[in-house]
Short mmCIF file of C-alpha atoms in Angstrom, two decimals:
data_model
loop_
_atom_site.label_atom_id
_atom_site.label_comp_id
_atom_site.label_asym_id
_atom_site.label_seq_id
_atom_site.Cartn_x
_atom_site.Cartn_y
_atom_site.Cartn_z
CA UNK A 1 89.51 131.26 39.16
CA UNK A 2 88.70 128.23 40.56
CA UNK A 3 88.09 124.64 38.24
CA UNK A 4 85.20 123.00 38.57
CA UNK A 5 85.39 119.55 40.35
CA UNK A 6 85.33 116.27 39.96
CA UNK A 7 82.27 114.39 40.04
CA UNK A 8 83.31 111.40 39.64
CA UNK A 9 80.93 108.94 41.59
CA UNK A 10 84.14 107.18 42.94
CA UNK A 11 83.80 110.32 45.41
CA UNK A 12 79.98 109.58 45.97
CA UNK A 13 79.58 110.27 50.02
CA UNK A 14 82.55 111.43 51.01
CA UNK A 15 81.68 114.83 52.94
CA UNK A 16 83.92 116.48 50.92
CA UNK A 17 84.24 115.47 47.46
CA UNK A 18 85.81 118.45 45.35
CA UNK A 19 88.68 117.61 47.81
CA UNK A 20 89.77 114.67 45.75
CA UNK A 21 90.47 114.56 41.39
CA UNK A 22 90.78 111.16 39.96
CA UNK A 23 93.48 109.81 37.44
CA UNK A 24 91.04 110.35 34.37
CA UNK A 25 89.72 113.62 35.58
CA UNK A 26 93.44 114.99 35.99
CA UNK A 27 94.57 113.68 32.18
CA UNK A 28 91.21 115.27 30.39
CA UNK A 29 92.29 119.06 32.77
CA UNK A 30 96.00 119.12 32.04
CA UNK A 31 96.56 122.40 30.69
CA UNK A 32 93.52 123.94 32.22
CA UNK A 33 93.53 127.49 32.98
CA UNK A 34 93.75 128.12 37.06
CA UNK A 35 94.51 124.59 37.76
CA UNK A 36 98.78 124.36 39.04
CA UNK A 37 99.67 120.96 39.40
CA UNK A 38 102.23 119.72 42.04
CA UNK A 39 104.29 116.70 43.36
CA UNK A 40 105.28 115.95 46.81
CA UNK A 41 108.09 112.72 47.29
CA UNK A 42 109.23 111.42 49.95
CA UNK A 43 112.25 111.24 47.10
CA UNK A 44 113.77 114.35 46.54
CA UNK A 45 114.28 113.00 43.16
CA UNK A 46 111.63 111.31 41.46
CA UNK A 47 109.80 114.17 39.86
CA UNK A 48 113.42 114.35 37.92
CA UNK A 49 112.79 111.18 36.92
CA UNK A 50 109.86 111.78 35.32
CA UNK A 51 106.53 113.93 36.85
CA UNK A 52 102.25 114.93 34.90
CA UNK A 53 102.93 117.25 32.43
CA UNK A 54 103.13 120.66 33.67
CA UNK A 55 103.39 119.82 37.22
CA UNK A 56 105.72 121.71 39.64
CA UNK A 57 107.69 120.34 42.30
CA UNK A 58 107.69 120.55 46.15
CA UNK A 59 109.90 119.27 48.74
CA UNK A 60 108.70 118.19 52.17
CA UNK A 61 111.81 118.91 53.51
CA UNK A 62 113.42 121.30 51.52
CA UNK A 63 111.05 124.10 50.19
CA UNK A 64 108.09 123.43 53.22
CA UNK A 65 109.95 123.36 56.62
CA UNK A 66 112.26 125.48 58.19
CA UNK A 67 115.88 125.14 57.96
CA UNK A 68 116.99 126.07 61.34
CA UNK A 69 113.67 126.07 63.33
CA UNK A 70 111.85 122.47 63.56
CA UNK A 71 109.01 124.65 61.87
CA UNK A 72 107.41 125.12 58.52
CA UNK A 73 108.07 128.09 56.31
CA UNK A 74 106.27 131.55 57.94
CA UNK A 75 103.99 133.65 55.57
CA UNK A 76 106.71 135.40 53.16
CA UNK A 77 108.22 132.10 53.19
CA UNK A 78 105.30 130.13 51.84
CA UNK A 79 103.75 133.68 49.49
CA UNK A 80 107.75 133.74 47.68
CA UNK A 81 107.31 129.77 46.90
CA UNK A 82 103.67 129.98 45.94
CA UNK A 83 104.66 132.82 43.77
CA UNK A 84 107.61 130.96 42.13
CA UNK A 85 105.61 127.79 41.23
CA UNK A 86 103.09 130.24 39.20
CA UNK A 87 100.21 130.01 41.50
CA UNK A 88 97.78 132.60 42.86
CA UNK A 89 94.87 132.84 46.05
CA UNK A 90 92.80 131.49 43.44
CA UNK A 91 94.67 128.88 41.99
CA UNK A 92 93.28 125.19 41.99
CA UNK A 93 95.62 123.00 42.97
CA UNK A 94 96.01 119.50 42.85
CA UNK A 95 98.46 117.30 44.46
CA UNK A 96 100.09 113.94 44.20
CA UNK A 97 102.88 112.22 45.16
CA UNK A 98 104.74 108.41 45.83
CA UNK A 99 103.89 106.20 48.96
CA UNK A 100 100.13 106.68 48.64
CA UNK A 101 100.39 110.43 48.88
CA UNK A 102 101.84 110.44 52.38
CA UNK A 103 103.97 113.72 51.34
CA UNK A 104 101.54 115.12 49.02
CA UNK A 105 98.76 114.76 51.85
CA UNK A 106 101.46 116.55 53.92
CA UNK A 107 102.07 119.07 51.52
CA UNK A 108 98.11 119.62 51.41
CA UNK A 109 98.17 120.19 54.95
CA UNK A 110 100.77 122.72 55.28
CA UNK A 111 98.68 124.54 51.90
CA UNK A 112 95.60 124.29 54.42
CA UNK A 113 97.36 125.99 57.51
CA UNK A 114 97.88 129.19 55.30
CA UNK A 115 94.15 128.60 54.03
CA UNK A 116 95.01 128.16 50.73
CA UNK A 117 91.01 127.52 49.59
CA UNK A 118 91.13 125.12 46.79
CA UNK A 119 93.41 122.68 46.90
CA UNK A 120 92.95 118.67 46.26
CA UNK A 121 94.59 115.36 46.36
CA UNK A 122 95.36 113.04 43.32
CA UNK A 123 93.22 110.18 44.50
CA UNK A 124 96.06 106.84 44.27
CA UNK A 125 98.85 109.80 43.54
CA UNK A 126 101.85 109.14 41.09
CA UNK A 127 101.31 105.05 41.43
CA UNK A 128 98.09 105.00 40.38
CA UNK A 129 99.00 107.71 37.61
CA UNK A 130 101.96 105.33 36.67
CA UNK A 131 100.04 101.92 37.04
CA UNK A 132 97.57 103.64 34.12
CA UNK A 133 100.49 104.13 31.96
CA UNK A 134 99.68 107.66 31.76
CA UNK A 135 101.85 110.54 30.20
CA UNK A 136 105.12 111.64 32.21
CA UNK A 137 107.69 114.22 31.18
CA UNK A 138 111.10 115.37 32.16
CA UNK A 139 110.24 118.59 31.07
CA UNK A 140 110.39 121.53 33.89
CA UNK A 141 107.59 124.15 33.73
CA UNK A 142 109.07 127.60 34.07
CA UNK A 143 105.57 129.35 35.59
CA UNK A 144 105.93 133.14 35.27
CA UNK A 145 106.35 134.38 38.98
CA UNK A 146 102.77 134.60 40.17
CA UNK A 147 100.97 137.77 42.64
CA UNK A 148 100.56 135.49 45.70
CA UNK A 149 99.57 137.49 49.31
CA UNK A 150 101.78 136.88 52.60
CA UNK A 151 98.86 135.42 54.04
CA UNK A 152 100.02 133.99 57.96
CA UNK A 153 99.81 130.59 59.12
CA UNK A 154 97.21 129.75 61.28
CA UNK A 155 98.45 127.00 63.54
CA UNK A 156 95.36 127.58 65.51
CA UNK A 157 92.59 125.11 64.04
CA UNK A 158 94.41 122.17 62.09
CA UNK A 159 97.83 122.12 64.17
CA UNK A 160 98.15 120.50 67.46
CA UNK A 161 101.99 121.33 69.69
CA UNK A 162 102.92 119.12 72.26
CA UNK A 163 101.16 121.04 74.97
CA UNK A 164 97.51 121.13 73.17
CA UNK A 165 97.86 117.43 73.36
CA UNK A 166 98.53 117.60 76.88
CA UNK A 167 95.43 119.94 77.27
CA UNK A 168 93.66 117.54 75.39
CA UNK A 169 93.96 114.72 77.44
CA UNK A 170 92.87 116.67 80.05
CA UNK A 171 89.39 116.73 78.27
CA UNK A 172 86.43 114.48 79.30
CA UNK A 173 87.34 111.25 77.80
CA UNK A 174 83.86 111.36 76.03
CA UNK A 175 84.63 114.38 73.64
CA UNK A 176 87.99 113.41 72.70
CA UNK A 177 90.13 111.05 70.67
CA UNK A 178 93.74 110.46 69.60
CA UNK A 179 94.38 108.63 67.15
CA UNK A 180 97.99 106.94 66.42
CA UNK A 181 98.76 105.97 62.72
CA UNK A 182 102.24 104.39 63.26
CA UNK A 183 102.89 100.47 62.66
CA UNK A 184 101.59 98.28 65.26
CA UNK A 185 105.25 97.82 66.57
CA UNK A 186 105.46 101.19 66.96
CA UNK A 187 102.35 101.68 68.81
CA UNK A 188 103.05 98.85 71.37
CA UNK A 189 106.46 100.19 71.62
CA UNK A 190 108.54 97.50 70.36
CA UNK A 191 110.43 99.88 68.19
CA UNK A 192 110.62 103.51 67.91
CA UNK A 193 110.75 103.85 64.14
CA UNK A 194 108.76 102.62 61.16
CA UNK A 195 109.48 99.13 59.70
CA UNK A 196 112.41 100.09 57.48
CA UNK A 197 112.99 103.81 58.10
CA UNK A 198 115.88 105.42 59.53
CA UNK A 199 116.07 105.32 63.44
CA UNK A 200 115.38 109.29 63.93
CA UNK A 201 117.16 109.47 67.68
CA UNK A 202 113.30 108.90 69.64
CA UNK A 203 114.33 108.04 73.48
CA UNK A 204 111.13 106.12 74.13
CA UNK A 205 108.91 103.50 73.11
CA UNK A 206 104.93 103.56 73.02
CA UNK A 207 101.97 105.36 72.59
CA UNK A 208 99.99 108.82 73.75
CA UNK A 209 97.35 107.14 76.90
CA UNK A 210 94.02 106.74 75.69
CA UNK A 211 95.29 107.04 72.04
CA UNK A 212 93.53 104.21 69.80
CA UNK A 213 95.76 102.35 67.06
CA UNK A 214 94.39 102.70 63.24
CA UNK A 215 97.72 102.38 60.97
CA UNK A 216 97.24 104.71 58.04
CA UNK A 217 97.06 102.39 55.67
CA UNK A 218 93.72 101.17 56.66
CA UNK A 219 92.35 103.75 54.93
CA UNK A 220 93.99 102.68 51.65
CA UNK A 221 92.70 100.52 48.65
CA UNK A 222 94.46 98.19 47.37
CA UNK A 223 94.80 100.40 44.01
CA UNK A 224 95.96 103.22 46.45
CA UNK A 225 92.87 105.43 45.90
CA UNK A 226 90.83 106.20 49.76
CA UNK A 227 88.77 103.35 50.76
CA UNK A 228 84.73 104.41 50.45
CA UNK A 229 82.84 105.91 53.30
CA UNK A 230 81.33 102.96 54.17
CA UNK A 231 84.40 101.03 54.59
CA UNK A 232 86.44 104.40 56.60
CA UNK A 233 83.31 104.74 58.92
CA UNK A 234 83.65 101.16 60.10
CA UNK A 235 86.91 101.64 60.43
CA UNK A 236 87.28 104.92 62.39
CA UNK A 237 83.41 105.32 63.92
CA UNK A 238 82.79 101.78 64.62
CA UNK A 239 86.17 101.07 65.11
CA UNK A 240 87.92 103.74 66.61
CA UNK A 241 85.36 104.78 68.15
CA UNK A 242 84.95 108.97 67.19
CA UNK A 243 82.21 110.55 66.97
CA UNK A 244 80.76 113.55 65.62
CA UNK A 245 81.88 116.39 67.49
CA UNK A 246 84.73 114.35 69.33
CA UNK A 247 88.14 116.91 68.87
CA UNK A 248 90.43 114.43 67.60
CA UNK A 249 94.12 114.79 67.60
CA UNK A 250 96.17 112.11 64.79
CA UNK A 251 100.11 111.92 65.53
CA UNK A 252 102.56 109.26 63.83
CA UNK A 253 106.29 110.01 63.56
CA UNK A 254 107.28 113.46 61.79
CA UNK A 255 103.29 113.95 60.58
CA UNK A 256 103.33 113.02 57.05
CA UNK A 257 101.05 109.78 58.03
CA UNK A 258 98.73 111.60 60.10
CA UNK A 259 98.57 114.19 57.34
CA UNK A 260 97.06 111.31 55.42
CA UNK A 261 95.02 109.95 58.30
CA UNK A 262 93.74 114.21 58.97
CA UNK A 263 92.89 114.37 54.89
CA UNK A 264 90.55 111.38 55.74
CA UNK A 265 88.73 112.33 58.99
CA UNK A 266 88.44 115.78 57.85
CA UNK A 267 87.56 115.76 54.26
CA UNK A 268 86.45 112.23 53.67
CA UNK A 269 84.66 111.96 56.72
CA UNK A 270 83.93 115.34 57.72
CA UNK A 271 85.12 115.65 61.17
CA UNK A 272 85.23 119.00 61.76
CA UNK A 273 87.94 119.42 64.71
CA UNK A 274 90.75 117.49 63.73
CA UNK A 275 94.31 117.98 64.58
CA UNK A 276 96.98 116.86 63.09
CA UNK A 277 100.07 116.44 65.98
CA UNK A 278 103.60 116.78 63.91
CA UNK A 279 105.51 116.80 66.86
CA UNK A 280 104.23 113.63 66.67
CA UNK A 281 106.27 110.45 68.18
CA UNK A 282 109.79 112.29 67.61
CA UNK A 283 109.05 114.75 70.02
CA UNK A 284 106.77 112.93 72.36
CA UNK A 285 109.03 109.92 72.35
CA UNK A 286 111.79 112.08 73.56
CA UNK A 287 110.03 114.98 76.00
CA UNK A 288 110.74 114.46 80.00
CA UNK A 289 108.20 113.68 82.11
CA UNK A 290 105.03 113.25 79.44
CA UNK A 291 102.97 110.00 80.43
CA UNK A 292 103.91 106.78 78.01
CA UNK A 293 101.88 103.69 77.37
CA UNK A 294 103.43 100.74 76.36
CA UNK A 295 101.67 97.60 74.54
CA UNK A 296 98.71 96.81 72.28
CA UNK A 297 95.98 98.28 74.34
CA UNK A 298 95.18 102.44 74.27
CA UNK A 299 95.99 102.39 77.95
CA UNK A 300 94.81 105.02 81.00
CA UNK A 301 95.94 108.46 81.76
CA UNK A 302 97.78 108.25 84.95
CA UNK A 303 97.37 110.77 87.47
CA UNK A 304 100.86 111.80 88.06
CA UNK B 1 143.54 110.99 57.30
CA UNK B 2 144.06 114.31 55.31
CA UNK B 3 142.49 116.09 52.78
CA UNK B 4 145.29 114.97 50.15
CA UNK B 5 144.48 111.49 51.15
CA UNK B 6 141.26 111.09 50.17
CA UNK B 7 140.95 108.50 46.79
CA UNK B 8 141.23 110.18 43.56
CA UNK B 9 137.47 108.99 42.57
CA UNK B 10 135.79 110.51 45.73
CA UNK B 11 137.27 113.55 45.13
CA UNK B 12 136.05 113.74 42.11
CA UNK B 13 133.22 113.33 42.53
CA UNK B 14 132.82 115.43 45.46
CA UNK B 15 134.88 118.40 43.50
CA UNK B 16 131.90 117.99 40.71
CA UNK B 17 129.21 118.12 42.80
CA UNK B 18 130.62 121.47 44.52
CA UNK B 19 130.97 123.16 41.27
CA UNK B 20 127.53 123.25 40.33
CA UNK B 21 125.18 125.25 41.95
CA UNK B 22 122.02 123.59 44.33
CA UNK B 23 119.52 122.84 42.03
CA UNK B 24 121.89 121.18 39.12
CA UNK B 25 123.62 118.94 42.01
CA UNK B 26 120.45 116.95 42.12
CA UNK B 27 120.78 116.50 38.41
CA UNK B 28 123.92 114.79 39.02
CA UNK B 29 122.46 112.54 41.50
CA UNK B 30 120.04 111.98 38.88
CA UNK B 31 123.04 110.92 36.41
CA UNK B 32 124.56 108.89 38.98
CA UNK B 33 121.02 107.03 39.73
CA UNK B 34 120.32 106.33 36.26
CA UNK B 35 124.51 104.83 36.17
CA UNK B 36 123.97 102.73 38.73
CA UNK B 37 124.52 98.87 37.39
CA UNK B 38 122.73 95.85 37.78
CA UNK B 39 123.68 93.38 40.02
CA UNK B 40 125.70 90.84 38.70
CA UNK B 41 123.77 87.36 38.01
CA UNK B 42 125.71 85.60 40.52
CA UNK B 43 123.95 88.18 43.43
CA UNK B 44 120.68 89.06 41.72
CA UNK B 45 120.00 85.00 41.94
CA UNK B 46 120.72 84.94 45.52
CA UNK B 47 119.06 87.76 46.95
CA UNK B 48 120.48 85.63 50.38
CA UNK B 49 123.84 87.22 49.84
CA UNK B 50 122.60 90.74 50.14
CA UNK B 51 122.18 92.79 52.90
CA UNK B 52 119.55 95.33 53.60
CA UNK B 53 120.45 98.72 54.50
CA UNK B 54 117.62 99.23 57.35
CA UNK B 55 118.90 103.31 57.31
CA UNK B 56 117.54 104.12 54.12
CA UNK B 57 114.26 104.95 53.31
CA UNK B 58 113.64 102.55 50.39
CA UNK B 59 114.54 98.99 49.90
CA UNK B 60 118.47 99.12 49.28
CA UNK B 61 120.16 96.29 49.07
CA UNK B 62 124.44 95.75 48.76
CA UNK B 63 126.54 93.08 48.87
CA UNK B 64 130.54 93.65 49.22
CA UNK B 65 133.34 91.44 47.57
CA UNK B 66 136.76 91.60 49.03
CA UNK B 67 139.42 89.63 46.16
CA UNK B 68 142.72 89.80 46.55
CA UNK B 69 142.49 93.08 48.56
CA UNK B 70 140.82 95.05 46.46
CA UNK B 71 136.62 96.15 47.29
CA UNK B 72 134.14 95.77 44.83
CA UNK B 73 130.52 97.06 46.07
CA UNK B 74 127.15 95.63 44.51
CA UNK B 75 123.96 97.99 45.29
CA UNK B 76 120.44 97.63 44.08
CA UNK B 77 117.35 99.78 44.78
CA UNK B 78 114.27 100.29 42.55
CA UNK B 79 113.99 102.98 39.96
CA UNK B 80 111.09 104.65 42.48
CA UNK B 81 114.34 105.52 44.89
CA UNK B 82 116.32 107.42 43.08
CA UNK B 83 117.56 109.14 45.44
CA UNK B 84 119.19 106.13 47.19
CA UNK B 85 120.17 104.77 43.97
CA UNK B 86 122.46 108.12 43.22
CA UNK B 87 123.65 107.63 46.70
CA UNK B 88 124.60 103.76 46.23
CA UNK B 89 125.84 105.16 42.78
CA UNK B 90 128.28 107.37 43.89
CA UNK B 91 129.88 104.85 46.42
CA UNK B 92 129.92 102.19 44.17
CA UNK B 93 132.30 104.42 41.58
CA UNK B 94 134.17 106.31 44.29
CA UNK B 95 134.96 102.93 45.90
CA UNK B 96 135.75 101.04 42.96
CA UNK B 97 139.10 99.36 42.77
CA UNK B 98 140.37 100.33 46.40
CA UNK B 99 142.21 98.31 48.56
CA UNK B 100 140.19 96.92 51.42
CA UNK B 101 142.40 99.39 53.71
CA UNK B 102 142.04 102.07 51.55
CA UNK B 103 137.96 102.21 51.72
CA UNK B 104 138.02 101.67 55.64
CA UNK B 105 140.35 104.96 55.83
CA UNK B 106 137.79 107.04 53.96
CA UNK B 107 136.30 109.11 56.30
CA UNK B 108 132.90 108.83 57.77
CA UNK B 109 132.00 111.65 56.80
CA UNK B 110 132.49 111.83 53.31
CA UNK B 111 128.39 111.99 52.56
CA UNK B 112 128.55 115.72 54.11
CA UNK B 113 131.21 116.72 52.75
CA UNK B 114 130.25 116.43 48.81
CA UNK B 115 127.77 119.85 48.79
CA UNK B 116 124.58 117.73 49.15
CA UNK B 117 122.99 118.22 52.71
CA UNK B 118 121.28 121.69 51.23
CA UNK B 119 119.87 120.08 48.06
CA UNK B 120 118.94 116.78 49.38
CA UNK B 121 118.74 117.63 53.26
CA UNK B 122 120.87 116.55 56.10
CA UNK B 123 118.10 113.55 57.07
CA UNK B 124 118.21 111.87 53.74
CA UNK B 125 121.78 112.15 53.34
CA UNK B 126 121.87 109.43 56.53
CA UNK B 127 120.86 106.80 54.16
CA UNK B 128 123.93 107.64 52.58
CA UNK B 129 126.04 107.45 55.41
CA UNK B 130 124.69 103.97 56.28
CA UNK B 131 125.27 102.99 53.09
CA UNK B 132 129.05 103.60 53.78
CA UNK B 133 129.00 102.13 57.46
CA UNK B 134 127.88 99.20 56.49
CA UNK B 135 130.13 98.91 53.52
CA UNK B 136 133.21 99.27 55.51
CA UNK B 137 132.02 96.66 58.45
CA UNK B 138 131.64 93.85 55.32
CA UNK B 139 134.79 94.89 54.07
CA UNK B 140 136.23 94.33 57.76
CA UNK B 141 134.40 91.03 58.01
CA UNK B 142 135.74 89.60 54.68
CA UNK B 143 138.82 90.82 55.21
CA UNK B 144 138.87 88.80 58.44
CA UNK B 145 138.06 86.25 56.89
#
């Protein structure tokens, strides 16, 4: 019971439009039969402080990953939460969340790798929402436990480990790209962490070889809502330099920015084999004996 | 230092947060966010005084006064943090009215031990942790002083 999209011509040309819901399209659905709302932070505790009507909450850190395993949730794991947030196979769901949707982007990811069909971002998330002065409530849903299937996560297609990145670099530097989201600073390798985050322990400096530097936000508005097509293809065709048909692997520094950066080059843009790394510069940064650029330039693979 | 010896506010407030099961512990850190006061005038008009704590994930910012030996700890951090605001909360109550030597004995540890590494998770609770480090090394400066 899927709702029917938004067609909004804010969305005009992006390859995949009924991936995104604007502000006004969300407001005139709340309540909608099929559609489940949900909020990913980065703060555990801002949907407490006020969330959309109706919309459930999930953590990043505590309801999608693993606690023991540097994983995410397996396929009971992920069928017992979808089943006690009220949604079903066929549920529509829409996601937002704070810092330009960094988390909910994530959280859209991980909802991809079990194949969860329908499911779309809140285009500027909550600070768009909030900006609006549109309707928040401290009131907690309590969905009746919902039929979901232990479906199993294919890390396959969307998911890149450490060693497919090493395979891909082996590729023929024509078909490929990698593509690192982090600051500038981190990318050159003058500091391991993003401006103002916690230092997360990474032994080394730098940047994947080859890999070209497009900071997330670039693909941001200044309202927060996705940039047009125009302005993302002269960012990451002209730019960057992909192409169609290039397999393109996007890292950062846990994965919640290249979750962002994926969302775009997959659904905006329509890549079609894109990777998202979420080893990403935490494990890279730290693994012995994987090859290290340092400085503003993408940099050569070295024959080692 | 032993258990006993921890001040009388920390432990309350770590007893309170053990008593309540997962879910209603972040509603406390809720209550402590939305407790959390302004900065006095004489810091919020000289933004110079504060320091940044670089650990946590959102702009936090705390300034320490030492008089006559006893710690008084200033924290802001906007309302979209709450999370860091509950943690600046906490240590700005459990801290209040100790002796400089009394805050540099609590132990480091003290953000693990209160029953919130499950609820919040053990990475976010760092900011806390920070938040305490660099409380005690101003308290150790102005002491010096």
């Amino acid at each position: 019971m899927t709702v029917e999209t938004d067609a909004s011509p804010a969305f005009a040309g992006y390859a995949h439009p009924e991936r995104l819901v604007s502000t006004e399209w969300l407001a005139a659905n709340l309540g909608t039969p099929g559609l489940v709302i949900v909020e990913s932070d980065e703060d555990v505790l801002l949907y407490e402080t006020g969330h959309i009507p109706g919309a459930v909450k999930i953590d990043w850190h505590t309801d999608l990953n693993d606690p023991l395993v540097r994983d995410y949730l397996d396929g009971e794991g992920f069928a017992a939460l979808m089943s006690s947030k009220g949604i079903s196979r066929d549920s529509t769901v829409v996601i937002y969340g704070d810092k330009n949707n960094w988390w909910a982007a994530y959280a859209l990811w991980v909802f991809s790798l079990f194949g969860h069909e329908d499911v779309r971002l809140l285009d500027g998330g909550r600070a768009k929402w909030e900006a609006e002065g549109r309707e928040y409530t401290t009131e907690t849903p309590s969905p009746a436990p919902s039929d979901y299937p232990v479906v199993e996560r294919d890390d396959t297609v969307l998911r890149a480990f450490k060693e497919d990145v090493l395979d891909h670099l082996g590729l023929a530097p024509s078909k490929r790209a990698l593509i690192d989201v982090r600051s500038p600073e981190e990318y050159s390798g003058q500091r391991t962490t993003a401006p103002a985050y916690p230092e997360e322990g990474t032994l080394r400096a730098g940047h994947i070889p080859t890999a070209h530097s497009v900071p997330w936000a670039k693909a941001v508005a200044e309202d927060g809502t996705f940039k047009k097509v125009d302005e993302l293809n002269a960012i990451y065709r002209d730019g960057a330099g992909l192409k169609d048909g290039d397999d393109v692997i996007a890292y950062c520094r846990i994965g919640e920015r290249s979750s962002h950066t994926w969302f775009v080059l997959q659904h905006l843009l329509g890549f079609e084999n894109v990777r998202n790394y979420d080893g990403s510069w935490t494990e890279w940064g730290s693994a012995v004996r994987v090859p290290i650029v340092k400085g503003e330039e993408p940099g050569e693979l070295a024959v080692r | 230092m032993s258990e006993s010896d921890l001040p009388p506010a920390l432990a309350t407030i770590r007893d309170d947060f053990l008593a309540l099961e997962q879910r209603d512990r972040l509603q406390l850190l809720l209550e402590f966010a939305n407790e959390l006061p302004e900065l006095p005038a004489e810091y919020a008009d000289h933004p110079d005084l504060l320091e940044r704590v670089e650990e946590c994930q959102s702009p936090v910012f705390i300034f320490v006064d030492v008089r006559d030996g006893v710690v008084q700890l200033h924290a802001t951090a906007p309302k979209e943090a709450p999370t860091t605001r509950g943690f600046a909360s906490i240590l700005v109550q459990g801290l209040a009215g100790l002796t400089a030597d009394e805050v540099l004995e609590v132990p480091d540890d003290y953000p693990l031990t209160i029953g919130l590494t499950e609820a919040v998770s053990p990475l976010r609770i760092r900011g806390m942790s920070a938040l305490l480090g660099r409380t005690k090394r101003q308290v150790r400066e102005k002491r010096a002083a």
